[in-house]
XYZ file of C-alpha atoms in Angstrom:
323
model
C 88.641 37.979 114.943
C 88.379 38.805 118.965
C 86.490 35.522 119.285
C 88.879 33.434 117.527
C 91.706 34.782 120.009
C 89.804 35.133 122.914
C 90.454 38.935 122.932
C 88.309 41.369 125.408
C 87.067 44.889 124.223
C 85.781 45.654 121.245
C 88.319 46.117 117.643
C 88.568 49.773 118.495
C 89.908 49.309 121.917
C 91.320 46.259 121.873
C 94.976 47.512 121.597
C 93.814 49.124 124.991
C 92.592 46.416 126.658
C 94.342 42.980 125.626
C 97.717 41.440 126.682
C 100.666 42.556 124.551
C 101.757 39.085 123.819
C 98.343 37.610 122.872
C 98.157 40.796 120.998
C 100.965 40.169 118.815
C 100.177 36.950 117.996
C 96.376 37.725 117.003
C 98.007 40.441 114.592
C 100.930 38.391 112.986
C 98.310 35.521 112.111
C 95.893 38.083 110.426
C 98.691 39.645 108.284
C 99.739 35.733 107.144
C 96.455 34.919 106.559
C 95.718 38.365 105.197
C 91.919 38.023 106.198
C 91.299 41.943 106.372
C 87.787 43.446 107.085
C 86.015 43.269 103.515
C 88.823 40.660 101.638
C 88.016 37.334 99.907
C 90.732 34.119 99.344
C 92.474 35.528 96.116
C 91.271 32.631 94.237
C 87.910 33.458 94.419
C 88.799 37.270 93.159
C 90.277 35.897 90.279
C 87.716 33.371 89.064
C 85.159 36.247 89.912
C 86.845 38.345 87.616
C 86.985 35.522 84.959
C 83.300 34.926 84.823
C 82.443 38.664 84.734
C 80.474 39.797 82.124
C 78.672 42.894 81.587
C 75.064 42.567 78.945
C 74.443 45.750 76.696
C 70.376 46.546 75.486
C 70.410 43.540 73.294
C 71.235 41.203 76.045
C 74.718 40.729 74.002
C 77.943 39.053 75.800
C 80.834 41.431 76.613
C 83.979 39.831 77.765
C 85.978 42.078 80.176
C 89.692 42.220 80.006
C 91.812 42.259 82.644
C 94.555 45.000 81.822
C 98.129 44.072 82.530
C 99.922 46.936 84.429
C 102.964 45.492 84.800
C 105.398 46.076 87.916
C 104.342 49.251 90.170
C 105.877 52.414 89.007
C 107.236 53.050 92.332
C 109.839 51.721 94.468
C 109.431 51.580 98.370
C 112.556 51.005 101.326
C 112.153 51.699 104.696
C 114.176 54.132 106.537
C 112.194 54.117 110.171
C 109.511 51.073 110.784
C 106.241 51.557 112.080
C 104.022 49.937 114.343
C 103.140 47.135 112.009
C 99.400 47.901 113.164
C 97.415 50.729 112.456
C 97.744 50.506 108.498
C 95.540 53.390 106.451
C 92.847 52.013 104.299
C 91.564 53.677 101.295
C 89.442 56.709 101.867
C 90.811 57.448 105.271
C 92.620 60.485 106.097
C 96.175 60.490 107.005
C 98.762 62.868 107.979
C 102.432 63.099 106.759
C 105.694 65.048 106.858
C 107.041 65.177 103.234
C 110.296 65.775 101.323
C 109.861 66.024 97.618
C 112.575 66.144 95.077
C 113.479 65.189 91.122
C 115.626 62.627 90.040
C 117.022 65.264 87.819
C 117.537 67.223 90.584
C 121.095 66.750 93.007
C 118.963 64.830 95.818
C 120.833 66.886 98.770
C 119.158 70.280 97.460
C 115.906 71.964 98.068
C 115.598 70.031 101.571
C 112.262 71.108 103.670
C 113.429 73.072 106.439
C 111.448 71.266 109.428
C 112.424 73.377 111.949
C 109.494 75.587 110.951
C 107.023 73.156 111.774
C 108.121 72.200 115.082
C 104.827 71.724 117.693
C 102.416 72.444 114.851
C 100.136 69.505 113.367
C 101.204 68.275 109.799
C 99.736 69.153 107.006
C 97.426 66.973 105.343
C 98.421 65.699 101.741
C 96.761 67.687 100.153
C 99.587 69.089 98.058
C 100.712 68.584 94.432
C 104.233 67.405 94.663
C 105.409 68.545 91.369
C 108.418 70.046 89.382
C 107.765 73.699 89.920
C 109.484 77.081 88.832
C 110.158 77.725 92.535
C 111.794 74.764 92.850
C 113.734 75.135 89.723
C 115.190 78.375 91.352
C 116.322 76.987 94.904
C 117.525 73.910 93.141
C 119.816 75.594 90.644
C 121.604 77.963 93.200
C 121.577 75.025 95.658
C 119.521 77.291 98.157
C 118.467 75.924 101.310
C 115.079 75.998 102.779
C 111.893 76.766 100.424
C 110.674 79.472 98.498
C 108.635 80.967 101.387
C 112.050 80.605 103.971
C 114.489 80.582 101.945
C 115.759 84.625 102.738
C 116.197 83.114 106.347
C 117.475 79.866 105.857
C 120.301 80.918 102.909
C 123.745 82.481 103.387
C 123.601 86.256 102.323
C 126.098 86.554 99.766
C 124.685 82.906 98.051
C 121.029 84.757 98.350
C 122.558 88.302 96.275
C 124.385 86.400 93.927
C 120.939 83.965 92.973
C 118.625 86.985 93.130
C 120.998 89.171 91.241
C 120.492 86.888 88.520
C 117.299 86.079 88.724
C 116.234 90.108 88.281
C 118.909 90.251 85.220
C 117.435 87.125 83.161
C 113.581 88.443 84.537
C 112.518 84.504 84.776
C 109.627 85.708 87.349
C 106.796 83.415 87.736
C 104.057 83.816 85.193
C 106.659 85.799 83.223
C 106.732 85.784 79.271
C 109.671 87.223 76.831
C 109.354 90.662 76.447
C 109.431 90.130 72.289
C 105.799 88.162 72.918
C 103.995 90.568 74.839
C 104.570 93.415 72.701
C 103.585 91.558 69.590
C 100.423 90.532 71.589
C 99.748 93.994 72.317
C 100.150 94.896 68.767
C 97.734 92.104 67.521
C 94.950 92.775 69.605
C 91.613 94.098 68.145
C 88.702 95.367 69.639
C 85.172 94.388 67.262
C 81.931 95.893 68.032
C 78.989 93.561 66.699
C 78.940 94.836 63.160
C 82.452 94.657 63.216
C 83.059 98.420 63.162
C 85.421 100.618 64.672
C 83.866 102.735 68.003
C 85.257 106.325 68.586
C 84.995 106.939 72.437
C 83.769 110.920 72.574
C 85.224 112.372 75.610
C 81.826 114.737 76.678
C 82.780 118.155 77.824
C 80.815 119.269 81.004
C 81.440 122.374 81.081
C 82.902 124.395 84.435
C 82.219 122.758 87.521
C 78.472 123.302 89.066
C 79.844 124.332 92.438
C 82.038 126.656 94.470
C 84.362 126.630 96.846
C 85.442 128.842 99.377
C 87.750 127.704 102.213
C 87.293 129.107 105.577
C 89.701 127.050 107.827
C 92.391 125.411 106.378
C 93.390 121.603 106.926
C 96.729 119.913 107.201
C 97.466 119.872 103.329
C 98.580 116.166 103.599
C 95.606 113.737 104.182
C 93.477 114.362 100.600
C 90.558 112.021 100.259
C 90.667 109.569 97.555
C 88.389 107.770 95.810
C 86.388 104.967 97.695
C 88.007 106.180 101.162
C 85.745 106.531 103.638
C 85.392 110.381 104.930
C 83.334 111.962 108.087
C 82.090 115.387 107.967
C 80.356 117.775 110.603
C 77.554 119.908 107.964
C 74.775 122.207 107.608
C 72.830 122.428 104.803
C 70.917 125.935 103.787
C 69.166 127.570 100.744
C 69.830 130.906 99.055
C 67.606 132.702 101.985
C 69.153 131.116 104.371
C 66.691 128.191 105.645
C 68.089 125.481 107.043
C 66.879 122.241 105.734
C 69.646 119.739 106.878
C 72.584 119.726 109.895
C 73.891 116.972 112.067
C 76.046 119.196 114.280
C 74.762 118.727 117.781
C 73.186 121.912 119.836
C 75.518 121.558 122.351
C 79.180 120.769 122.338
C 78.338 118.520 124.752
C 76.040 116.482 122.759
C 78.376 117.163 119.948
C 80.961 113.865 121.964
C 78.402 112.035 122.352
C 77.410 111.935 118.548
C 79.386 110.757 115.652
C 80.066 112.321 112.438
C 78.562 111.764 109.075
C 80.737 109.067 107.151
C 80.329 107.636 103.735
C 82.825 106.471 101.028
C 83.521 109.694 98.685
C 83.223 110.166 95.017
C 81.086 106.718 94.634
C 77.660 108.181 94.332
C 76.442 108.028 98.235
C 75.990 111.587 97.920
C 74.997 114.819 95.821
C 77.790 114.767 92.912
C 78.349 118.475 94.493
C 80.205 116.580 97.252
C 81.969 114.195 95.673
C 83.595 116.875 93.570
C 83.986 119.414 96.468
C 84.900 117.229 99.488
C 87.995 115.227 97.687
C 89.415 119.051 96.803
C 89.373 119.120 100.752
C 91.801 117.870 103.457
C 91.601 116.283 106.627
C 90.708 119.412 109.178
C 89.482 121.828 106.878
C 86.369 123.494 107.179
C 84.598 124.611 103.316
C 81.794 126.257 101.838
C 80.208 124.686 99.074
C 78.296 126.610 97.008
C 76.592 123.661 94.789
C 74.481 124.574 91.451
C 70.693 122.067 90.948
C 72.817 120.253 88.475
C 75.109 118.687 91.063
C 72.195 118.726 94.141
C 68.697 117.842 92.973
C 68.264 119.105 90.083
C 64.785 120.102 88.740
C 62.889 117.796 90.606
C 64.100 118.887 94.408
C 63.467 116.830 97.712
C 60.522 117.773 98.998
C 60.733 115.468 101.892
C 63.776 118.058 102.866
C 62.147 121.071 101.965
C 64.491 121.632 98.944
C 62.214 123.395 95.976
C 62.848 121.961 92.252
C 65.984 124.093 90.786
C 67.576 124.843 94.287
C 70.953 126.414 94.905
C 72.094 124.564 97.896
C 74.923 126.163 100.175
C 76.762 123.628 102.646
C 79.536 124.100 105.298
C 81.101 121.315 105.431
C 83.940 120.360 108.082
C 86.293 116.819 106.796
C 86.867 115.691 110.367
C 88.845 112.081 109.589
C 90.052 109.993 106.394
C 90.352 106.532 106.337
């Protein structure tokens, strides 16, 4: 193609590099000729598809059909030309702005507000241009914008009257009638494998296996829950008073430069003892805990700690933070 038209560069820069006019005239021949990169005359296409034929295992003839379409199912008019020159082939990637609507919809509704997209890069098509419940809602109370903009982009008293009716009908997305759902509920039947019924035995425990005593209270507002993460300032002694465990500093100097103990409460990272006791506490309070084997280490102990099998453990424990 450059040699035929005596055309310098190469095909990706030759827009660059060539003379407008001999440009134009290179590229109005190739689209009459239609001689693109990877095309054939159209008569050989069609006697190529005439003479296809495909063999099975037995080396049998199969004749292939060419299937009629018909016309396209689309219909095309330009409102803006292009530059007649950088046409997308298949399986490259292009980039659009878009306005979808129904032809059972009033054409002038459910615009897309560009405004909203000004000196950001289009999207890429990636999206499924479809009837959708959304658009059933803007397009029925003639509500500019989309669903995501449309609060903004609406006039107030045209937005209360289409969302007042939208919360008295209930048509949310994903919605069902309220009729179904109960009768759902009331069909639905739980089968074990030998298809018999399974009482669930709520176990009683018992009293707690620890005790609390408070001896600085916190704010009474910021409770642990469950799975929120806690820090605590503790020391850890047995009956006799030993010592066997404290992360509170010597010093209070030493005591800035170290951090608390944190861990997420009442999910197992700890002695059940304080995962019961430490969620009964809030943020600034300081607490004895007074926990029973059952909840520490039960008969087995922690050597490695110096706690003896069966050991009443006694903690005080400050809640410093909850997150």
């Amino acid at each position: 193609f450059l040699a035929e038209h005596k055309l310098m560069g190469n095909i990706k820069n030759v827009a660059k590099t060539a003379k407008k006019e001999q440009l134009m005239v290179a590229y109005n021949q190739l689209f009459e000729t239609k001689k693109f990169k990877g095309t054939e005359p159209i008569e050989e296409v069609t006697e190529q598809i005439k003479t296809v034929k495909l063999e099975d295992d037995r080396n049998k003839d199969v004749k292939t059909e060419v299937v009629d379409e018909g016309p396209p199912k689309y219909f095309k008019s330009v409102l803006k030309k292009g530059d007649k020159i950088n046409f997308p082939k298949k399986g490259e990637n292009v980039s659009c702005w878009y306005t979808g609507t129904d032809s059972w919809l009033d054409r002038e509704t459910a615009p897309v507000n560009l405004s909203e997209f000004v000196g950001t890069p289009p999207r890429k098509a990636e999206a499924s241009l479809c009837r959708s419940q959304d658009g059933t809602f803007l397009a029925e109370h003639k509500l500019m914008g989309n669903i995501k903009n449309v609060a903004k982009t609406a006039k107030k008293e045209q937005l209360m009257v289409a969302y007042n009716q939208l919360f008295e009908t209930k048509k949310f997305k994903g919605t069902e009638p309220i009729e179904e759902v109960t009768e759902q509920i009331k069909t639905v039947k739980l089968e074990d494998d030998r298809n018999k019924e399974v009482k669930t035995e709520v176990v009683d425990e018992g009293p707690p296996k620890y005790f609390k005593s408070v001896l600085k209270k916190g704010d009474k507002i910021n409770f642990p829950k469950k799975g929120e993460n806690v820090s605590c300032w503790y020391t850890g002694t047995l009956e006799d008073g030993t010592v066997f465990d404290t992360n509170i500093p010597t010093t209070a100097r030493k005591k800035k430069q170290t951090k608390p103990l944190s861990f997420k409460i009442g999910m197992g990272r700890v002695i059940r003892g304080w995962d019961e006791g430490i969620l009964t506490m809030s943020k600034g309070e300081t607490a004895k805990l007074e926990i029973e084997p059952e909840w520490a280490y039960g008969r087995k102990g922690l050597p490695e700690s110096k706690i003896p099998p069966n050991a009443k453990l006694i903690f005080e424990v400050e809640l410093v933070a909850v997150d």
